[in-house]
CSV table of C-alpha atoms and ligand atoms in Angstrom, one decimal:
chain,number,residue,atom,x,y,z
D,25,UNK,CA,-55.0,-67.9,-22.4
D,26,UNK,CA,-57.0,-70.0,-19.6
D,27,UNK,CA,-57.0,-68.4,-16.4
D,28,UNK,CA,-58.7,-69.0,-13.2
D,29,UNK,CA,-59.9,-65.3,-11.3
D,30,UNK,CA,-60.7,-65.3,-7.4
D,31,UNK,CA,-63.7,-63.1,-7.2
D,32,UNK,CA,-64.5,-61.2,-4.2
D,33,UNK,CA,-67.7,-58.8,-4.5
D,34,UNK,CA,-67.5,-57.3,-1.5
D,35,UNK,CA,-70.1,-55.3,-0.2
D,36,UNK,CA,-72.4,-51.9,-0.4
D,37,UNK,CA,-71.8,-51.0,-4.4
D,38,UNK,CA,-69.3,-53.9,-4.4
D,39,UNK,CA,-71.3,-56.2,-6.0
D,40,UNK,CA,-72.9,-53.7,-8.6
D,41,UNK,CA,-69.7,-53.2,-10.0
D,42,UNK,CA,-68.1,-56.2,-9.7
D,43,UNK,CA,-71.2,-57.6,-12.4
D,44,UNK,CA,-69.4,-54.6,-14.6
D,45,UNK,CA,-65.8,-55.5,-14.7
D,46,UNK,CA,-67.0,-59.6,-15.1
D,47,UNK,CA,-68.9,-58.1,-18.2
D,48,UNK,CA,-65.7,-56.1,-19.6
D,49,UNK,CA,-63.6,-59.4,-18.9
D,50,UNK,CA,-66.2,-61.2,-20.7
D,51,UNK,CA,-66.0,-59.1,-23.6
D,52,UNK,CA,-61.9,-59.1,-23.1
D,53,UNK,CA,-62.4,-63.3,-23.5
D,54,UNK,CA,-64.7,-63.1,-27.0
D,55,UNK,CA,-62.4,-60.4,-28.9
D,56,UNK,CA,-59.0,-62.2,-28.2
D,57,UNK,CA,-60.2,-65.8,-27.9
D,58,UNK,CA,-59.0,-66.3,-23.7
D,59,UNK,CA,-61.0,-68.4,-21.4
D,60,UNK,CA,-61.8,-66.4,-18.0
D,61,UNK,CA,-63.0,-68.8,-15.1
D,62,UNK,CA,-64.6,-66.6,-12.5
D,63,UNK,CA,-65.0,-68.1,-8.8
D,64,UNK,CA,-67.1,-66.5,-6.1
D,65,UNK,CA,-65.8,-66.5,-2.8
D,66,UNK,CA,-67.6,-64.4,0.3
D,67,UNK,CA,-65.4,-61.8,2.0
D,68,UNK,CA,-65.9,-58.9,3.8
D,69,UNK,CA,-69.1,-57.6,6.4
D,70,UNK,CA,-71.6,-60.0,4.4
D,71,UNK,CA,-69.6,-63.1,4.6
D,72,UNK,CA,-69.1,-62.1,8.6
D,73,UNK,CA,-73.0,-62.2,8.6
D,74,UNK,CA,-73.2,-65.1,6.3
D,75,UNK,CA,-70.7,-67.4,7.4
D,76,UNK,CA,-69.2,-65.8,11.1
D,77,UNK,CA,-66.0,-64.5,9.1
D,78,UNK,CA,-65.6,-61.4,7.0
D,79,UNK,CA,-62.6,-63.4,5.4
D,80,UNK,CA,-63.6,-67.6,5.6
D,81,UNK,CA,-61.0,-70.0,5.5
D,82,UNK,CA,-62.6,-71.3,2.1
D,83,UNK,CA,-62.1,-67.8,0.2
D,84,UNK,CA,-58.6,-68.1,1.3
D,85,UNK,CA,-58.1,-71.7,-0.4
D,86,UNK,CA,-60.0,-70.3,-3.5
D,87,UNK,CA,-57.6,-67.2,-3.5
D,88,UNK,CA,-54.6,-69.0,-3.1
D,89,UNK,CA,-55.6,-71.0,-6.1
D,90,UNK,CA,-56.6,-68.4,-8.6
D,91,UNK,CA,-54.1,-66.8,-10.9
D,92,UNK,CA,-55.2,-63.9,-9.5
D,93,UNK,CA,-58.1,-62.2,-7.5
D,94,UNK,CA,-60.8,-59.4,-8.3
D,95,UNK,CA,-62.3,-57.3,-5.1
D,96,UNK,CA,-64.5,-55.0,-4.6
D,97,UNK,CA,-64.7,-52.8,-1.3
D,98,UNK,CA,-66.2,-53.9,2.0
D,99,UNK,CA,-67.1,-52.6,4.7
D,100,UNK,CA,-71.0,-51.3,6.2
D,101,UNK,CA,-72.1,-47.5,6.4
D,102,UNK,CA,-70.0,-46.3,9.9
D,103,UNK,CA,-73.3,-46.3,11.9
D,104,UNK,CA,-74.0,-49.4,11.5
D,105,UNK,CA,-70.6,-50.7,12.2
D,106,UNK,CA,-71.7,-51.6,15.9
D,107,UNK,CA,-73.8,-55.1,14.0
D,108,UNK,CA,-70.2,-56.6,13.9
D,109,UNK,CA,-67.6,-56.9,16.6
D,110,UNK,CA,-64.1,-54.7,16.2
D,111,UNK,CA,-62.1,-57.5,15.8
D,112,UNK,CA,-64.6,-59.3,13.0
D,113,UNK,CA,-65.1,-56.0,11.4
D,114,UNK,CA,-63.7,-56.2,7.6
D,115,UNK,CA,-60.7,-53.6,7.4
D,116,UNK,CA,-58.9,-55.6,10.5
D,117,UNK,CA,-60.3,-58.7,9.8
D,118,UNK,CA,-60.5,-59.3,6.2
D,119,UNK,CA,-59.0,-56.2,4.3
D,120,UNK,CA,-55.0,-56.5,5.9
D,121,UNK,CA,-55.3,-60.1,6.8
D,122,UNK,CA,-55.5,-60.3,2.7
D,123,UNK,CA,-53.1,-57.5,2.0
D,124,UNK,CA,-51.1,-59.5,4.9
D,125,UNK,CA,-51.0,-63.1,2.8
D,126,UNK,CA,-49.8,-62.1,-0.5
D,127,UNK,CA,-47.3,-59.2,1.3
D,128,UNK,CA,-49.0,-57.0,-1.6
D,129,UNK,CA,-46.6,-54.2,-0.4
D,130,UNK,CA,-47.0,-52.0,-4.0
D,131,UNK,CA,-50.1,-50.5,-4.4
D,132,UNK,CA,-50.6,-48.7,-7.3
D,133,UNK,CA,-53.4,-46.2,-7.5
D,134,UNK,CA,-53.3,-44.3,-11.3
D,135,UNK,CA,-55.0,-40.7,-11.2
D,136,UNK,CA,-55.7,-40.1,-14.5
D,137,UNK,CA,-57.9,-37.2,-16.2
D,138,UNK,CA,-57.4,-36.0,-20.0
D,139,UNK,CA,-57.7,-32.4,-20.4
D,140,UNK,CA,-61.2,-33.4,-22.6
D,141,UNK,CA,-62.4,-34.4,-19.2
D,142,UNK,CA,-61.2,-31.6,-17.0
D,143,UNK,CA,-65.1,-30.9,-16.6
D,144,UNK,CA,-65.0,-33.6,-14.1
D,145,UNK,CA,-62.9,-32.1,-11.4
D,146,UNK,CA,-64.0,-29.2,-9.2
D,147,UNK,CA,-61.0,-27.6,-9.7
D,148,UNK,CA,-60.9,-25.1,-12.3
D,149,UNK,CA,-59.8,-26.2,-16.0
D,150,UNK,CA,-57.0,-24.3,-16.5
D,151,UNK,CA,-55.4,-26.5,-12.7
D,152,UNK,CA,-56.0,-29.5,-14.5
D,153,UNK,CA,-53.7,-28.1,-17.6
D,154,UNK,CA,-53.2,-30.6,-20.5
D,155,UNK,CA,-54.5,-33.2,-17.9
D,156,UNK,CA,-53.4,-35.1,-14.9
D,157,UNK,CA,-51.5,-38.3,-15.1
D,158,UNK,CA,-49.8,-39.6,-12.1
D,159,UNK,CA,-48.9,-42.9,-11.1
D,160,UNK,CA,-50.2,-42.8,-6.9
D,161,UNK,CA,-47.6,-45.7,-5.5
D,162,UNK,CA,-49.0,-46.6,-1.3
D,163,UNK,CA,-46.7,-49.2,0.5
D,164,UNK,CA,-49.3,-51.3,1.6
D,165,UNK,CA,-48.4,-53.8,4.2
D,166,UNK,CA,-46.3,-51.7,6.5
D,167,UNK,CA,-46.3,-48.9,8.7
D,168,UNK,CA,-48.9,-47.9,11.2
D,169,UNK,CA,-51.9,-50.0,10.4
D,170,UNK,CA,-50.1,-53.3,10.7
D,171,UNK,CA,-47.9,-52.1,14.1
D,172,UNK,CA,-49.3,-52.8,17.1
D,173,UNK,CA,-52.5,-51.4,18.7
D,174,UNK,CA,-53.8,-51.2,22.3
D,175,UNK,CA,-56.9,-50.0,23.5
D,176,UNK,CA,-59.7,-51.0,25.2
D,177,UNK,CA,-59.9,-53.3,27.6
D,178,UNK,CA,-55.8,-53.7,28.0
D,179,UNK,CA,-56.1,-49.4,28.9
D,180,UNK,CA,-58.9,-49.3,30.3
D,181,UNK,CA,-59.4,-46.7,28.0
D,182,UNK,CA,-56.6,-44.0,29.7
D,183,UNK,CA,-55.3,-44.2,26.8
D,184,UNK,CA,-54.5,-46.2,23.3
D,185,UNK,CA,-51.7,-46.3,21.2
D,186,UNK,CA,-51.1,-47.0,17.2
D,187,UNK,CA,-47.0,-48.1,16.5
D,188,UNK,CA,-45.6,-47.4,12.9
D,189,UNK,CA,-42.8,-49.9,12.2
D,190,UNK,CA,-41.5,-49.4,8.8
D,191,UNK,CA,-38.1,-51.9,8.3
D,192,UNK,CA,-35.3,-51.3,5.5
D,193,UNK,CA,-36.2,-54.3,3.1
D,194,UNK,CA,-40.3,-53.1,3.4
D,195,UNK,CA,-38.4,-49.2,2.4
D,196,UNK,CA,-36.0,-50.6,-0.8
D,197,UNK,CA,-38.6,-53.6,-2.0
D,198,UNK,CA,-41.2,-50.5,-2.1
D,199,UNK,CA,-38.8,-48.1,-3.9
D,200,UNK,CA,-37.5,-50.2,-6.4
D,201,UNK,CA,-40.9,-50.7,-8.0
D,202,UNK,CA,-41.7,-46.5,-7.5
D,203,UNK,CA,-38.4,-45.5,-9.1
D,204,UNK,CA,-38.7,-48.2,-12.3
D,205,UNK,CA,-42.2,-47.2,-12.3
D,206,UNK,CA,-40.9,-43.3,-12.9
D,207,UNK,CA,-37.9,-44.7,-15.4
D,208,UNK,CA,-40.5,-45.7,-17.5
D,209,UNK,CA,-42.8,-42.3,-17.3
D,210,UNK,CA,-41.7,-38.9,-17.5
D,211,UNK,CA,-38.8,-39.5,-14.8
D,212,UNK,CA,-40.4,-37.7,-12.0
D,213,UNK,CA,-40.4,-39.1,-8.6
D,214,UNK,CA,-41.9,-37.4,-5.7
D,215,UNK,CA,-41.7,-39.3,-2.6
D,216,UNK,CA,-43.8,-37.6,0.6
D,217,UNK,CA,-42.5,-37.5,4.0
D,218,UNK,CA,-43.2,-36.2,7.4
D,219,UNK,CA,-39.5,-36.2,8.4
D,220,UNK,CA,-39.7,-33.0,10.8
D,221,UNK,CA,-41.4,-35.2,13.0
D,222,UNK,CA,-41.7,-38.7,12.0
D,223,UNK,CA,-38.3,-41.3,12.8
D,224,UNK,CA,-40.1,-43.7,9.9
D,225,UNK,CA,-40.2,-40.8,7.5
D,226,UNK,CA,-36.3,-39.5,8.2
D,227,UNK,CA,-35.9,-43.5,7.2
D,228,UNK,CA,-37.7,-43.2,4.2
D,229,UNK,CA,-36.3,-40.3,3.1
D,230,UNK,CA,-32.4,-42.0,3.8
D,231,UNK,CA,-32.9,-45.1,1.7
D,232,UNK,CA,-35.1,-43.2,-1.1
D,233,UNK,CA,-31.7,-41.2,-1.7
D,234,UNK,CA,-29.2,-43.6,-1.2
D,235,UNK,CA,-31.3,-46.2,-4.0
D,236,UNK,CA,-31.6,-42.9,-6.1
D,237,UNK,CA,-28.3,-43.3,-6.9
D,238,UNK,CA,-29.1,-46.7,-8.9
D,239,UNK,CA,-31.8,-44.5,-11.2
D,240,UNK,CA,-29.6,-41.4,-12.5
D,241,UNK,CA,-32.6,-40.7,-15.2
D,242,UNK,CA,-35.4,-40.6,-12.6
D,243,UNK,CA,-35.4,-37.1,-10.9
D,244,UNK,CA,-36.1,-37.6,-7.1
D,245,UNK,CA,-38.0,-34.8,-5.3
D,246,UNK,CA,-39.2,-35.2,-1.5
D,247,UNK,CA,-41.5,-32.8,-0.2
D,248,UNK,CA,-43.7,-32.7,3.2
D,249,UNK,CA,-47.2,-34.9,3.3
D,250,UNK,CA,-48.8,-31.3,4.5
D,251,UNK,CA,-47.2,-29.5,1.6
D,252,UNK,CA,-48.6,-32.3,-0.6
D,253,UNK,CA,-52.0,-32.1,0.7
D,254,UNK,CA,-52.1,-28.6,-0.6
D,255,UNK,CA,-50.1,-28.7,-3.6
D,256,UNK,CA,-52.8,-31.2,-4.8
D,257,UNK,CA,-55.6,-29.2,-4.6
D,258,UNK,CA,-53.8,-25.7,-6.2
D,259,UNK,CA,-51.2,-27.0,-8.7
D,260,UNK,CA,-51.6,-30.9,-9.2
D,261,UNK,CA,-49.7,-31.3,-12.8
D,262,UNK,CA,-46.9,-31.3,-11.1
D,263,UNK,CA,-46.9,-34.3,-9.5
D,264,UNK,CA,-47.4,-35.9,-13.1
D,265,UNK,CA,-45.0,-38.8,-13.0
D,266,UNK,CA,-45.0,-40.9,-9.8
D,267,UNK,CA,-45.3,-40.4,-5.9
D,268,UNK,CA,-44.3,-42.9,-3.4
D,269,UNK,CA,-46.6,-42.6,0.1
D,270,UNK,CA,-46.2,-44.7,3.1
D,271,UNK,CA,-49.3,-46.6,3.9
D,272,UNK,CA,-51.3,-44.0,5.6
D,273,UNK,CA,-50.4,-41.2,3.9
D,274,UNK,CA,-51.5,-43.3,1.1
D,275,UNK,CA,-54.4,-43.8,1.7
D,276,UNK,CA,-55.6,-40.1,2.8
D,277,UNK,CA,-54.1,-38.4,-0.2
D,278,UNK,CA,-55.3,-41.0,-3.1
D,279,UNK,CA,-58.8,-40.0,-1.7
D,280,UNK,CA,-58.1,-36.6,-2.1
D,281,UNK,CA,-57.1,-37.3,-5.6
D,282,UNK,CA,-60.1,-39.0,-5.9
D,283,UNK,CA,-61.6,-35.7,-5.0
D,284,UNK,CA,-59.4,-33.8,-7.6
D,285,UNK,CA,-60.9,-36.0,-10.8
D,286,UNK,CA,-64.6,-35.5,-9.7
D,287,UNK,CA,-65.3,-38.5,-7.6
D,288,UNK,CA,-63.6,-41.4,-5.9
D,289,UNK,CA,-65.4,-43.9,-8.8
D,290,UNK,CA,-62.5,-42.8,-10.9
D,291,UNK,CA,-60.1,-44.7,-8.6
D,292,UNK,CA,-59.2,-48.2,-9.7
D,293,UNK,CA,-55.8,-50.1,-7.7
D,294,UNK,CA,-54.0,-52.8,-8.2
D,295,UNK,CA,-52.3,-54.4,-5.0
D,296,UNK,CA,-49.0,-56.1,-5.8
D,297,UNK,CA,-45.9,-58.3,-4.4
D,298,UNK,CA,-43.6,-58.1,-7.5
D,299,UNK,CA,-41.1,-60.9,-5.7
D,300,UNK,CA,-44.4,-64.1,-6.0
D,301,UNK,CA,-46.3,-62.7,-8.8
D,302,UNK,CA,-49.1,-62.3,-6.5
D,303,UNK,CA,-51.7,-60.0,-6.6
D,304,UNK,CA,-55.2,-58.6,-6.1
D,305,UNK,CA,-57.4,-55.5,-7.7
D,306,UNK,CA,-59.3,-53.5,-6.1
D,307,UNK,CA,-61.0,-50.2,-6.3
D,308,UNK,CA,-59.7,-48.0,-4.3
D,309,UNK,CA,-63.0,-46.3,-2.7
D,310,UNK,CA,-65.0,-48.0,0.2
D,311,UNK,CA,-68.5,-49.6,-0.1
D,312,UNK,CA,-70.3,-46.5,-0.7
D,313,UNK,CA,-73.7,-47.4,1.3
D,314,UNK,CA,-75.3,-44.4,0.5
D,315,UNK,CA,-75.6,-45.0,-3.0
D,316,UNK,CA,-75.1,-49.2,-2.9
D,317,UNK,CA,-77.9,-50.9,-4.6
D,318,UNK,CA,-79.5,-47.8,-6.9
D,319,UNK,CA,-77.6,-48.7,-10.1
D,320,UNK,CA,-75.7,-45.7,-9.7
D,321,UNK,CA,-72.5,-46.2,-8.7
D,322,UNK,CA,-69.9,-45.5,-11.3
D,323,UNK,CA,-68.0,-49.1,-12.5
D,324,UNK,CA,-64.8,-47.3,-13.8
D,325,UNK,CA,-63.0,-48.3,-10.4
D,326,UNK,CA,-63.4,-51.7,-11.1
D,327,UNK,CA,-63.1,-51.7,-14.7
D,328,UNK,CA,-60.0,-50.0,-14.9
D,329,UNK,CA,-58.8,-52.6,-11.9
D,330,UNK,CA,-59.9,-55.3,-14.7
D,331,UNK,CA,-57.5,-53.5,-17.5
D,332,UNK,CA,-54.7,-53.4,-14.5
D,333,UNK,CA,-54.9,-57.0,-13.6
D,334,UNK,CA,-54.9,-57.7,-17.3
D,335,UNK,CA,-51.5,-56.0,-17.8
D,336,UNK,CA,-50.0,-56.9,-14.4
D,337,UNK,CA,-50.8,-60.2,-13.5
D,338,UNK,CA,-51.7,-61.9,-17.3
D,339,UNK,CA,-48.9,-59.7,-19.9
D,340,UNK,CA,-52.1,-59.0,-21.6
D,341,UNK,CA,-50.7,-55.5,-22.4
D,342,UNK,CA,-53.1,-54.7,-25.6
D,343,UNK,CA,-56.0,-56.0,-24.1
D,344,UNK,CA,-55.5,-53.6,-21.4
D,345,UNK,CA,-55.1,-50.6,-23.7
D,346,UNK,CA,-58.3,-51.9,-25.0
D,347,UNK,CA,-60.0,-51.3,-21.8
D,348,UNK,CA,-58.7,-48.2,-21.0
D,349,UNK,CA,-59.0,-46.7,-24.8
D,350,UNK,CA,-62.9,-47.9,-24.2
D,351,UNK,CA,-63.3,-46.2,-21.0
D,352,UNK,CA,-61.7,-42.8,-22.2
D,353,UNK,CA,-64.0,-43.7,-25.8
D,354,UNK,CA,-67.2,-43.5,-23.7
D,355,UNK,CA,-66.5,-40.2,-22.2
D,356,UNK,CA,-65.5,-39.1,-25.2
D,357,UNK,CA,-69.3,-39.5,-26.9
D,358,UNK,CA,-70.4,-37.2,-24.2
D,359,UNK,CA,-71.2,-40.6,-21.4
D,360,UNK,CA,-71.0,-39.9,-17.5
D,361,UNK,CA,-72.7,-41.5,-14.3
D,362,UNK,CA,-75.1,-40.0,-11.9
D,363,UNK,CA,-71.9,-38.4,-9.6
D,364,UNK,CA,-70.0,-36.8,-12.7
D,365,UNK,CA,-72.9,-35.2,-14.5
D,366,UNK,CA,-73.2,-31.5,-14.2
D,367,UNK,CA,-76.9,-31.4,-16.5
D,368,UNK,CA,-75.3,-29.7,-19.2
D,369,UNK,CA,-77.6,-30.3,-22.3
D,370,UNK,CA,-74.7,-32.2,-24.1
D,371,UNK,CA,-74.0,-35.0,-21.8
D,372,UNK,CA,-76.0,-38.8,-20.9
D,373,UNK,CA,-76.0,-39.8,-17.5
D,374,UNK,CA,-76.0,-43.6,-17.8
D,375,UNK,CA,-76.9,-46.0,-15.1
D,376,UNK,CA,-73.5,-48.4,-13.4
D,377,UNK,CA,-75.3,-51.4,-15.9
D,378,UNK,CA,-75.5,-48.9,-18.9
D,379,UNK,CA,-71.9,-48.0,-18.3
D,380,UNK,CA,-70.6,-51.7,-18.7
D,381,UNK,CA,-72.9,-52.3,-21.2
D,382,UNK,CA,-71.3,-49.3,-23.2
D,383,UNK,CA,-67.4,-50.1,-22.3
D,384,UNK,CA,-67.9,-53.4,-23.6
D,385,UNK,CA,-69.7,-53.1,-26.8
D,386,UNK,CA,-66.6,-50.5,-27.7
D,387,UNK,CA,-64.5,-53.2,-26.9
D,388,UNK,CA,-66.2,-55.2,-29.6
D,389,UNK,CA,-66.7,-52.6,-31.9
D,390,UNK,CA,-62.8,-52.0,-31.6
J,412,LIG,P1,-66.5,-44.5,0.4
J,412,LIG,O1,-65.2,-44.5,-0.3
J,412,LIG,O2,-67.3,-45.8,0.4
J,412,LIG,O3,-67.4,-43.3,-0.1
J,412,LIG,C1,-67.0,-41.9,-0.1
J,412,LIG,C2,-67.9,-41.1,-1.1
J,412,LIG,O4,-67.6,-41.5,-2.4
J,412,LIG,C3,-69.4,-41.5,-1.0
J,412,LIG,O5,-70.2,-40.3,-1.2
J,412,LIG,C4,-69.7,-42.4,-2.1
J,412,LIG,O6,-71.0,-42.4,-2.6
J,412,LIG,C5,-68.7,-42.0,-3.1
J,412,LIG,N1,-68.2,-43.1,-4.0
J,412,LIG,C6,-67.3,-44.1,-3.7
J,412,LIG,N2,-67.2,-44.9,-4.7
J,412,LIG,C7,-68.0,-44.5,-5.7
J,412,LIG,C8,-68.3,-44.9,-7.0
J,412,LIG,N3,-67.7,-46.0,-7.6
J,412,LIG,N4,-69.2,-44.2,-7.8
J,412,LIG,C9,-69.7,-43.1,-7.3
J,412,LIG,N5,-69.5,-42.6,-6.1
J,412,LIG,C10,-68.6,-43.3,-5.3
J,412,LIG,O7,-66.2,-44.1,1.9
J,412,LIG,P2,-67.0,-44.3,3.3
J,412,LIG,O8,-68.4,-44.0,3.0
J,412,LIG,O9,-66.3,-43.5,4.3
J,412,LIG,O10,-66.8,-45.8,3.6
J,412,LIG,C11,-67.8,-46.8,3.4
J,412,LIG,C12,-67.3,-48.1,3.9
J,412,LIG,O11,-66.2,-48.6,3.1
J,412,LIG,C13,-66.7,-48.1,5.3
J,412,LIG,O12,-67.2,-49.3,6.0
J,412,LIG,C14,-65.2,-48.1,5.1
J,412,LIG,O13,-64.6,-48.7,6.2
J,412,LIG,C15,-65.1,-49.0,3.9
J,412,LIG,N6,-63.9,-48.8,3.1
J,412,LIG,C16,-63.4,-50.0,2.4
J,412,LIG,C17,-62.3,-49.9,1.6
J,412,LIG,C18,-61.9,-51.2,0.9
J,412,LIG,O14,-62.6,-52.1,0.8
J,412,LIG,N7,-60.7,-51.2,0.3
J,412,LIG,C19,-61.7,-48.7,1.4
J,412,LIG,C20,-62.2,-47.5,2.0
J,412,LIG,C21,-63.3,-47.6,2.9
């Protein structure tokens, strides 16, 4: 298989792990004979101080034309933000114009930890059970980051206000994917809602049980974002299956389950419209500038985006078992990064390079 990949390295740790899912792809291309072209296009705070645009017009011809797109995270540490302007800055500028294009509403974010790995978390072993495995689903290109916003200079900063528009096709297009998604796991289905107070949620919550209907072997639970937030952190098996979160929501808790597994490098995304065929991977951390350029940062994000993109955008389903079989294979030998490693005697803490190195020499070895 030929295919042509958009690559976007982002910045802060962006680039250091971008090298590392290249290098898995790589090994991906050699085992099964497929030719990977990769094409480097600048996007995010860098290419606003390289080129006056944190997303250029050419990355959008290049992205448009690849099969499919690779990006790491953007953005600059928060006190440095003030070096770019707020309406150049890369989340409003770059980040949703992207998400924006491709109408990538179906984000999945996988939070996956085997009980051999329950070390990892900072919750207590027995918590994590016979291991976590849930399927995070964020609608991506609605809601309150793409309603409208004033501040500023329109309020003269009295006041400012955020709106959260969420329409019925954005509700169904999004639930449709969450409740196949669950048909073909254990059949569980949380959605999260903040109906007490939110109109958008009491929406939600309306069309999530009237498509219901259409999946009588998926088992639909709803249950309150704040309820969730705790849940999470005391009893977070039970959310194994799928959850469907709005965009915000989202976004919060899929940190916090970054939090859950031990660290936010453990977070890979893929960012989806299932109607074109469209779609970009990401990780689904931020920039990390106070670890970016120490060879520290852990690759897994972007690798794992790499085995997502493999299966989503390419039908390259066993390839992307390979991946994922070599990931959990190098924690299995005792591996971790810097961020994981608790200095038992047993474990060795390998470097982001190292990491890559190891996940695709299993590949080979497989
Ligand atoms: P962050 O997600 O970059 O980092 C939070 C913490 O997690 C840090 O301690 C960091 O070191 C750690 N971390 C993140 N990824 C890691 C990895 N792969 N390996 C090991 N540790 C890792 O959040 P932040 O510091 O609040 O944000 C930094 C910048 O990223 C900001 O400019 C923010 O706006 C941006 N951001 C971008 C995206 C995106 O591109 N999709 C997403 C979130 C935040």
């Amino acid at each position: 298989m030929k295919k042509n990949i958009a690559v976007l390295e982002g910045d802060g740790i962006g680039p250091e792990i971008m090298r590392e899912g290249l290098k898995v792809l790589d090994a991906i291309a050699r085992k099964h004979g497929h030719s990977f072209t990769y094409i480097p296009a600048p996007f995010g705070a860098k290419a606003y101080f390289d080129y006056g645009h944190p997303f250029p017009e050419q990355t959008k011809g290049i992205c448009d034309g690849a099969d499919a797109v690779m990006k790491g995270p953007v953005g600059l540490a928060l006190s440095e933000m003030n070096r770019i302007p707020t309406e150049m800055s890369p989340e409003p500028a770059a980040l949703l114009p992207l998400r924006k294009r491709y109408e990538t509403y179906a984000n999945y974010r996988p939070v996956f930890l085997p009980k051999s790995c329950a070390d990892f978390s900072p919750l207590k072993p027995d918590r994590i059970g016979e291991g976590l495995d849930i399927l995070m689903m964020r609608e991506l290109v609605g809601g309150i980051y793409f309603g409208e916003k004033i501040e500023g200079k329109e309020t003269k900063m009295q006041y400012a206000r955020d709106v959260s528009d969420y329409t019925a096709e954005q509700i169904e297009r999004f639930a449709h994917v969450c409740f196949n998604e669950a048909r073909q796991r254990n059949g569980q289905l949380t959605s999260v809602h903040k109906a007490n107070v939110l109109a958008t949620s009491r929406f939600w919550n309306q069309l999530f049980e009237s498509i219901s209907v259409k999946y009588p072997d998926v088992n639909l639970k709803s249950m309150l974002v704040d309820n969730v937030a705790y849940q999470l952190s005391v009893n977070p098996t039970q959310f194994n299956g799928v959850m469907a979160l709005d965009n915000m929501q989202g976004d919060i808790l899929t940190d916090q389950a970054g939090g859950i597994l031990g660290s936010l490098g453990l977070m890979p995304s893929a960012c989806l419209n299932l109607q074109t065929g469209k779609g970009y991977y990401e990780p689904a951390h931020g920039s990390a500038p106070d670890i970016a350029g120490q060879n520290i940062a852990n690759p897994y994000s972007m690798i794992g985006s790499v085995a997502l993109m493999l299966e989503k955008s390419f039908g390259l389903g066993q390839e992307s078992r390979d991946v994922w079989a070599a990931l959990t294979n190098v924690f299995a030998e005792g591996y971790r990064t810097k961020e994981l490693s608790r200095n038992t005697p047993l474990e060795k803490v390998l470097s982001t390079s190292q990491f890559g190195d190891k996940v695709a020499e299993k590949i080979m070895a497989s």
